[in-house]
């Protein structure tokens, strides 16, 4: 595959936006006072050239040319917008220690608190033929055990560089190689939250953010409850693939070109709790989030019962039983302070 460099409009949408020091924040989300970097009408499409933080992190040397060069990547294969961001004065705040490069916000005309922003993902494609999966000491699902170096000592950073081979990424290890099927999605996307202080990009919330829902792929629609006038849509943390749970800390991270349509939906019938949810060709996906995984599960279960009772005419008790027999509850992620559980409900069950 070729390298999809930024700054030249690919003419795949009504608007085009890419990462520059003026269009991104690093480690924090927009606030209501953040000036929009783009303004669009409802129903319009935007192509976003997003940048992964891998190779830009301080503990990786903050030099993507050198970092990827150690894995045999020529300078011409490194994204120029990643190089520019690494060289600029923009820095991650400490605290919070959050890694994500956030593109936005995009102001959508007509969006008001109480509305929903529907984001239809029309295209998601890798910009480079390689990605990185990483873990760091005291992070992930096993912070007191992994990652470790070959001598058994804790590793400050432990990463695997993976080349793309068609629709797979090649994961090489001491005993051979495995493949990871490529299924691109944005780990982080949302609408601007309420509040004067910029929030860390790490924990998700009712505004969306770092949800890491692997099912938000091409053809899916993400519904976000608008918090501030204009919605203030943002995105970041592009992923080539991820397992539910994301246990080591990151997914297979890599920069993506994303084309999406953003539409203001004034009301939803039936009405729904102001939490993000996903609509795909085959499933409704309901999200629960809480710092406690048990409470995230309870929230997801209650929201799923509420959804079915409103959408299908089941009583809450009937929905409770149906979900026990046919709802697929999965751990979305356990590494972002606020943990996630999502329930997939098959549309084909309702004829």
CSV table of C-alpha atoms in Angstrom, one decimal:
chain,number,residue,atom,x,y,z
A,1,UNK,CA,0.0,0.0,0.0
A,2,UNK,CA,1.1,3.6,-0.5
A,3,UNK,CA,1.7,6.2,2.1
A,4,UNK,CA,-1.2,8.6,2.6
A,5,UNK,CA,0.5,11.9,3.3
A,6,UNK,CA,-1.4,14.8,4.7
A,7,UNK,CA,-2.1,18.3,3.4
A,8,UNK,CA,-3.4,17.4,-0.1
A,9,UNK,CA,-7.2,17.2,-0.2
A,10,UNK,CA,-8.0,13.6,-1.4
A,11,UNK,CA,-11.4,15.0,-2.6
A,12,UNK,CA,-13.3,12.1,-0.9
A,13,UNK,CA,-15.6,14.4,1.1
A,14,UNK,CA,-17.1,17.9,1.4
A,15,UNK,CA,-14.3,18.9,3.7
A,16,UNK,CA,-10.8,17.8,4.6
A,17,UNK,CA,-8.9,18.2,7.9
A,18,UNK,CA,-5.5,17.0,9.0
A,19,UNK,CA,-3.2,17.3,12.0
A,20,UNK,CA,-1.1,20.4,12.5
A,21,UNK,CA,-0.1,22.2,15.7
A,22,UNK,CA,-3.1,24.5,15.1
A,23,UNK,CA,-5.7,21.8,14.6
A,24,UNK,CA,-4.8,19.3,17.4
A,25,UNK,CA,-4.5,19.1,21.2
A,26,UNK,CA,-2.3,16.6,22.9
A,27,UNK,CA,-3.5,14.6,25.8
A,28,UNK,CA,-6.6,16.8,26.6
A,29,UNK,CA,-10.1,17.2,25.1
A,30,UNK,CA,-11.6,20.4,23.8
A,31,UNK,CA,-13.6,22.7,26.1
A,32,UNK,CA,-16.6,24.9,25.2
A,33,UNK,CA,-14.1,27.8,24.9
A,34,UNK,CA,-11.9,26.0,22.3
A,35,UNK,CA,-12.2,27.6,18.9
A,36,UNK,CA,-13.4,25.2,16.2
A,37,UNK,CA,-10.8,24.2,13.6
A,38,UNK,CA,-13.6,23.5,11.1
A,39,UNK,CA,-17.3,24.4,10.8
A,40,UNK,CA,-19.7,22.3,8.7
A,41,UNK,CA,-23.4,22.0,8.0
A,42,UNK,CA,-25.3,19.0,9.3
A,43,UNK,CA,-25.2,16.1,6.9
A,44,UNK,CA,-21.9,17.0,5.4
A,45,UNK,CA,-18.9,14.7,5.1
A,46,UNK,CA,-15.3,15.2,6.3
A,47,UNK,CA,-12.1,13.3,5.5
A,48,UNK,CA,-9.8,13.4,8.5
A,49,UNK,CA,-6.1,12.5,8.4
A,50,UNK,CA,-5.4,11.3,11.9
A,51,UNK,CA,-2.1,10.6,13.5
A,52,UNK,CA,-1.2,7.9,16.0
A,53,UNK,CA,0.9,8.8,19.0
A,54,UNK,CA,3.2,5.8,18.5
A,55,UNK,CA,6.7,7.1,17.6
A,56,UNK,CA,5.9,10.5,19.0
A,57,UNK,CA,5.9,9.6,22.7
A,58,UNK,CA,8.7,10.9,24.9
A,59,UNK,CA,9.7,7.4,26.1
A,60,UNK,CA,10.0,6.4,22.4
A,61,UNK,CA,12.4,9.4,21.7
A,62,UNK,CA,9.8,11.8,20.2
A,63,UNK,CA,11.4,11.3,16.9
A,64,UNK,CA,9.3,9.1,14.5
A,65,UNK,CA,11.9,9.0,11.8
A,66,UNK,CA,14.5,7.5,14.2
A,67,UNK,CA,11.9,5.3,16.0
A,68,UNK,CA,10.5,3.7,12.9
A,69,UNK,CA,13.9,3.7,11.2
A,70,UNK,CA,15.1,1.2,13.8
A,71,UNK,CA,12.4,-1.1,12.3
A,72,UNK,CA,13.6,-0.6,8.7
A,73,UNK,CA,11.1,2.2,7.8
A,74,UNK,CA,12.5,4.7,5.3
A,75,UNK,CA,12.0,8.4,6.0
A,76,UNK,CA,9.7,8.6,3.0
A,77,UNK,CA,7.4,6.1,4.7
A,78,UNK,CA,7.0,8.3,7.8
A,79,UNK,CA,4.1,10.7,7.8
A,80,UNK,CA,5.2,14.3,7.5
A,81,UNK,CA,2.4,15.5,9.8
A,82,UNK,CA,3.8,13.1,12.5
A,83,UNK,CA,7.3,14.5,12.0
A,84,UNK,CA,6.0,18.1,12.2
A,85,UNK,CA,4.0,17.4,15.4
A,86,UNK,CA,7.0,15.7,17.0
A,87,UNK,CA,9.2,18.7,16.2
A,88,UNK,CA,6.7,21.4,17.4
A,89,UNK,CA,6.4,23.0,20.8
A,90,UNK,CA,3.1,21.2,21.6
A,91,UNK,CA,3.6,19.0,24.6
A,92,UNK,CA,1.4,16.5,26.6
A,93,UNK,CA,0.4,18.0,29.9
A,94,UNK,CA,1.8,16.5,33.1
A,95,UNK,CA,-0.6,15.7,34.8
A,96,UNK,CA,-2.6,14.3,33.2
A,97,UNK,CA,-0.3,11.9,31.5
A,98,UNK,CA,-2.4,11.2,28.4
A,99,UNK,CA,-0.9,10.2,25.1
A,100,UNK,CA,-3.5,10.9,22.4
A,101,UNK,CA,-3.2,13.4,19.5
A,102,UNK,CA,-6.8,14.8,19.3
A,103,UNK,CA,-8.0,16.4,16.0
A,104,UNK,CA,-10.7,19.0,16.3
A,105,UNK,CA,-13.1,20.3,17.4
A,106,UNK,CA,-15.5,20.5,14.5
A,107,UNK,CA,-18.5,22.8,14.9
A,108,UNK,CA,-21.6,21.3,13.4
A,109,UNK,CA,-24.2,24.1,12.6
A,110,UNK,CA,-27.5,23.7,14.4
A,111,UNK,CA,-26.3,21.2,17.1
A,112,UNK,CA,-27.6,22.1,20.5
A,113,UNK,CA,-27.5,20.4,24.0
A,114,UNK,CA,-30.2,17.8,24.1
A,115,UNK,CA,-29.6,16.9,20.4
A,116,UNK,CA,-27.6,13.9,19.2
A,117,UNK,CA,-24.8,13.9,16.7
A,118,UNK,CA,-24.9,10.9,14.4
A,119,UNK,CA,-21.5,10.0,13.0
A,120,UNK,CA,-21.6,7.6,10.0
A,121,UNK,CA,-18.2,6.1,9.3
A,122,UNK,CA,-17.9,5.8,5.5
A,123,UNK,CA,-14.2,4.9,5.1
A,124,UNK,CA,-11.4,4.0,7.4
A,125,UNK,CA,-8.0,3.1,5.8
A,126,UNK,CA,-4.4,2.8,7.1
A,127,UNK,CA,-2.2,5.7,6.1
A,128,UNK,CA,1.0,3.6,6.6
A,129,UNK,CA,1.8,-0.1,6.1
A,130,UNK,CA,2.8,-0.6,9.8
A,131,UNK,CA,1.6,-0.3,13.3
A,132,UNK,CA,2.7,-0.7,16.9
A,133,UNK,CA,1.2,-2.4,20.0
A,134,UNK,CA,2.7,-1.4,23.3
A,135,UNK,CA,2.5,-1.9,27.1
A,136,UNK,CA,4.1,0.1,29.8
A,137,UNK,CA,5.2,-0.7,33.4
A,138,UNK,CA,2.4,-0.3,35.9
A,139,UNK,CA,-0.3,0.0,33.2
A,140,UNK,CA,-2.7,-2.5,31.6
A,141,UNK,CA,-4.7,-5.3,33.2
A,142,UNK,CA,-1.6,-7.0,34.8
A,143,UNK,CA,0.4,-4.0,36.1
A,144,UNK,CA,2.2,-5.9,38.9
A,145,UNK,CA,3.2,-8.7,36.6
A,146,UNK,CA,3.9,-7.5,33.0
A,147,UNK,CA,5.6,-6.4,30.8
A,148,UNK,CA,9.0,-7.8,31.5
A,149,UNK,CA,12.3,-7.9,29.7
A,150,UNK,CA,14.0,-11.2,28.7
A,151,UNK,CA,16.0,-11.2,31.9
A,152,UNK,CA,12.8,-11.0,34.0
A,153,UNK,CA,13.1,-7.3,35.0
A,154,UNK,CA,10.1,-5.0,34.4
A,155,UNK,CA,10.1,-3.2,31.1
A,156,UNK,CA,9.4,0.5,31.1
A,157,UNK,CA,8.0,0.1,27.6
A,158,UNK,CA,7.5,-3.1,25.7
A,159,UNK,CA,6.3,-2.8,22.1
A,160,UNK,CA,5.9,-4.9,18.9
A,161,UNK,CA,6.3,-3.3,15.5
A,162,UNK,CA,4.0,-5.0,13.0
A,163,UNK,CA,4.1,-4.7,9.2
A,164,UNK,CA,0.9,-4.9,7.2
A,165,UNK,CA,0.5,-7.8,4.7
A,166,UNK,CA,-2.7,-7.3,2.8
A,167,UNK,CA,-5.6,-7.4,5.3
A,168,UNK,CA,-3.3,-8.7,8.1
A,169,UNK,CA,-0.6,-7.4,10.3
A,170,UNK,CA,2.3,-9.7,11.0
A,171,UNK,CA,3.2,-10.2,14.7
A,172,UNK,CA,6.6,-11.8,15.0
A,173,UNK,CA,7.7,-13.5,18.2
A,174,UNK,CA,10.5,-15.7,19.4
A,175,UNK,CA,8.9,-19.0,18.2
A,176,UNK,CA,7.5,-17.7,14.9
A,177,UNK,CA,4.8,-15.4,13.7
A,178,UNK,CA,1.1,-14.8,14.1
A,179,UNK,CA,-1.3,-12.6,12.1
A,180,UNK,CA,-3.7,-10.0,13.3
A,181,UNK,CA,-6.6,-9.3,11.1
A,182,UNK,CA,-6.9,-5.6,10.2
A,183,UNK,CA,-10.2,-4.0,11.3
A,184,UNK,CA,-9.6,-0.2,11.5
A,185,UNK,CA,-11.6,2.0,13.9
A,186,UNK,CA,-11.1,5.2,15.9
A,187,UNK,CA,-10.4,4.4,19.6
A,188,UNK,CA,-11.3,8.0,20.6
A,189,UNK,CA,-14.1,10.1,19.2
A,190,UNK,CA,-16.7,12.3,20.9
A,191,UNK,CA,-18.3,15.6,21.4
A,192,UNK,CA,-16.9,18.4,23.5
A,193,UNK,CA,-17.8,17.9,27.2
A,194,UNK,CA,-19.1,20.6,29.6
A,195,UNK,CA,-16.6,22.3,31.9
A,196,UNK,CA,-13.9,25.0,31.8
A,197,UNK,CA,-10.9,22.7,32.5
A,198,UNK,CA,-9.6,20.5,29.7
A,199,UNK,CA,-10.2,16.8,30.6
A,200,UNK,CA,-7.6,14.1,30.1
A,201,UNK,CA,-8.1,12.0,27.0
A,202,UNK,CA,-7.8,8.8,28.9
A,203,UNK,CA,-11.2,8.2,30.6
A,204,UNK,CA,-14.3,8.1,28.4
A,205,UNK,CA,-17.6,9.5,29.5
A,206,UNK,CA,-21.2,10.4,28.4
A,207,UNK,CA,-19.5,12.6,25.7
A,208,UNK,CA,-17.8,9.6,24.2
A,209,UNK,CA,-14.0,10.0,24.0
A,210,UNK,CA,-11.6,7.1,24.5
A,211,UNK,CA,-14.3,4.4,24.3
A,212,UNK,CA,-12.2,1.9,22.4
A,213,UNK,CA,-15.2,0.1,20.9
A,214,UNK,CA,-13.8,-2.1,18.2
A,215,UNK,CA,-17.2,-2.4,16.4
A,216,UNK,CA,-17.3,1.2,15.3
A,217,UNK,CA,-16.0,0.2,11.8
A,218,UNK,CA,-17.0,1.2,8.3
A,219,UNK,CA,-20.7,1.1,7.9
A,220,UNK,CA,-21.5,1.8,11.6
A,221,UNK,CA,-23.1,4.8,13.1
A,222,UNK,CA,-22.1,6.3,16.4
A,223,UNK,CA,-24.7,8.4,18.3
A,224,UNK,CA,-23.2,11.0,20.7
A,225,UNK,CA,-25.4,13.2,23.1
A,226,UNK,CA,-24.5,16.8,22.3
A,227,UNK,CA,-23.2,18.6,25.4
A,228,UNK,CA,-22.4,22.1,24.0
A,229,UNK,CA,-23.7,24.3,21.1
A,230,UNK,CA,-22.1,23.1,17.8
A,231,UNK,CA,-21.3,19.7,19.3
A,232,UNK,CA,-17.5,20.2,19.0
A,233,UNK,CA,-16.7,16.8,17.4
A,234,UNK,CA,-13.2,15.4,17.9
A,235,UNK,CA,-11.3,12.2,17.1
A,236,UNK,CA,-8.0,10.5,17.8
A,237,UNK,CA,-6.3,7.3,18.8
A,238,UNK,CA,-6.6,5.5,15.5
A,239,UNK,CA,-6.4,1.7,15.6
A,240,UNK,CA,-5.7,-1.0,13.0
A,241,UNK,CA,-7.1,-3.7,15.3
A,242,UNK,CA,-8.0,-4.4,18.9
A,243,UNK,CA,-9.2,-7.3,21.0
A,244,UNK,CA,-12.1,-6.7,23.4
A,245,UNK,CA,-10.5,-5.7,26.7
A,246,UNK,CA,-7.4,-4.1,25.2
A,247,UNK,CA,-5.6,-5.7,28.2
A,248,UNK,CA,-1.9,-4.7,27.6
A,249,UNK,CA,-2.7,-1.0,27.3
A,250,UNK,CA,-2.9,-0.2,23.6
A,251,UNK,CA,-4.4,-1.7,20.5
A,252,UNK,CA,-2.5,-2.2,17.3
A,253,UNK,CA,-2.0,1.5,16.8
A,254,UNK,CA,-1.5,3.2,13.4
A,255,UNK,CA,-2.6,6.4,11.6
A,256,UNK,CA,-5.8,6.3,9.7
A,257,UNK,CA,-7.6,8.3,7.0
A,258,UNK,CA,-11.2,8.6,8.1
A,259,UNK,CA,-14.2,9.8,6.1
A,260,UNK,CA,-17.4,10.4,8.1
A,261,UNK,CA,-20.8,12.1,7.8
A,262,UNK,CA,-21.9,14.2,10.8
A,263,UNK,CA,-25.7,14.8,11.1
A,264,UNK,CA,-27.6,16.5,13.9
A,265,UNK,CA,-30.6,14.5,15.1
A,266,UNK,CA,-32.9,16.7,17.2
A,267,UNK,CA,-34.9,13.8,18.7
A,268,UNK,CA,-34.6,10.1,18.9
A,269,UNK,CA,-37.7,7.9,18.8
A,270,UNK,CA,-37.9,6.1,21.1
A,271,UNK,CA,-36.0,8.4,23.5
A,272,UNK,CA,-32.8,7.1,25.0
A,273,UNK,CA,-30.5,7.8,27.9
A,274,UNK,CA,-27.8,10.4,27.2
A,275,UNK,CA,-25.1,7.9,26.7
A,276,UNK,CA,-23.3,7.0,23.4
A,277,UNK,CA,-24.5,4.0,21.5
A,278,UNK,CA,-23.7,2.3,18.2
A,279,UNK,CA,-25.9,1.2,15.3
A,280,UNK,CA,-24.5,-1.3,12.8
A,281,UNK,CA,-26.0,-3.3,9.9
A,282,UNK,CA,-26.4,-6.3,12.2
A,283,UNK,CA,-26.4,-5.0,15.8
A,284,UNK,CA,-27.4,-2.4,18.3
A,285,UNK,CA,-24.5,-1.8,20.7
A,286,UNK,CA,-25.2,-0.3,24.1
A,287,UNK,CA,-22.4,1.0,26.2
A,288,UNK,CA,-21.8,1.1,30.0
A,289,UNK,CA,-18.9,3.0,31.6
A,290,UNK,CA,-17.7,3.2,35.2
A,291,UNK,CA,-14.4,3.1,37.1
A,292,UNK,CA,-15.7,-0.2,38.6
A,293,UNK,CA,-16.0,-3.0,36.0
A,294,UNK,CA,-18.9,-4.4,38.0
A,295,UNK,CA,-20.7,-1.1,37.9
A,296,UNK,CA,-20.0,-0.7,34.2
A,297,UNK,CA,-21.6,-4.1,33.7
A,298,UNK,CA,-24.7,-3.1,35.7
A,299,UNK,CA,-25.0,0.2,33.8
A,300,UNK,CA,-24.7,-1.6,30.5
A,301,UNK,CA,-27.3,-4.2,31.6
A,302,UNK,CA,-29.8,-1.5,32.7
A,303,UNK,CA,-29.3,0.6,29.6
A,304,UNK,CA,-29.8,-2.5,27.4
A,305,UNK,CA,-33.0,-3.3,29.2
A,306,UNK,CA,-34.2,0.2,28.8
A,307,UNK,CA,-33.3,0.2,25.1
A,308,UNK,CA,-35.2,-3.0,24.4
A,309,UNK,CA,-38.2,-1.9,26.4
A,310,UNK,CA,-38.4,1.4,24.5
A,311,UNK,CA,-37.5,0.0,21.0
A,312,UNK,CA,-39.3,-3.3,20.8
A,313,UNK,CA,-42.2,-3.0,23.2
A,314,UNK,CA,-40.9,-5.7,25.6
A,315,UNK,CA,-41.5,-5.1,29.3
A,316,UNK,CA,-38.3,-4.5,31.3
A,317,UNK,CA,-38.7,-8.0,32.8
A,318,UNK,CA,-39.1,-9.6,29.4
A,319,UNK,CA,-36.0,-7.6,28.1
A,320,UNK,CA,-34.0,-8.8,31.1
A,321,UNK,CA,-34.8,-12.4,30.3
A,322,UNK,CA,-34.1,-12.0,26.5
A,323,UNK,CA,-30.7,-10.4,27.2
A,324,UNK,CA,-29.8,-13.2,29.5
A,325,UNK,CA,-30.4,-15.7,26.6
A,326,UNK,CA,-29.3,-13.7,23.6
A,327,UNK,CA,-27.5,-10.5,24.5
A,328,UNK,CA,-23.7,-10.5,24.1
A,329,UNK,CA,-22.0,-8.6,26.8
A,330,UNK,CA,-18.3,-7.9,26.3
A,331,UNK,CA,-15.6,-6.1,28.2
A,332,UNK,CA,-14.7,-3.2,26.0
A,333,UNK,CA,-11.5,-2.1,27.7
A,334,UNK,CA,-10.1,-2.2,31.2
A,335,UNK,CA,-7.1,0.2,30.8
A,336,UNK,CA,-8.6,3.7,30.6
A,337,UNK,CA,-9.5,4.4,34.3
A,338,UNK,CA,-13.2,4.4,33.4
A,339,UNK,CA,-13.8,0.8,32.2
A,340,UNK,CA,-16.2,-0.2,29.5
A,341,UNK,CA,-18.7,-3.0,28.9
A,342,UNK,CA,-20.9,-3.2,25.8
A,343,UNK,CA,-23.9,-5.3,24.8
A,344,UNK,CA,-24.5,-6.4,21.2
A,345,UNK,CA,-28.1,-7.0,20.4
A,346,UNK,CA,-28.8,-8.8,17.1
A,347,UNK,CA,-31.3,-7.0,14.9
A,348,UNK,CA,-32.2,-10.2,13.1
A,349,UNK,CA,-33.8,-11.5,16.3
A,350,UNK,CA,-36.6,-8.9,15.8
A,351,UNK,CA,-38.5,-9.7,12.6
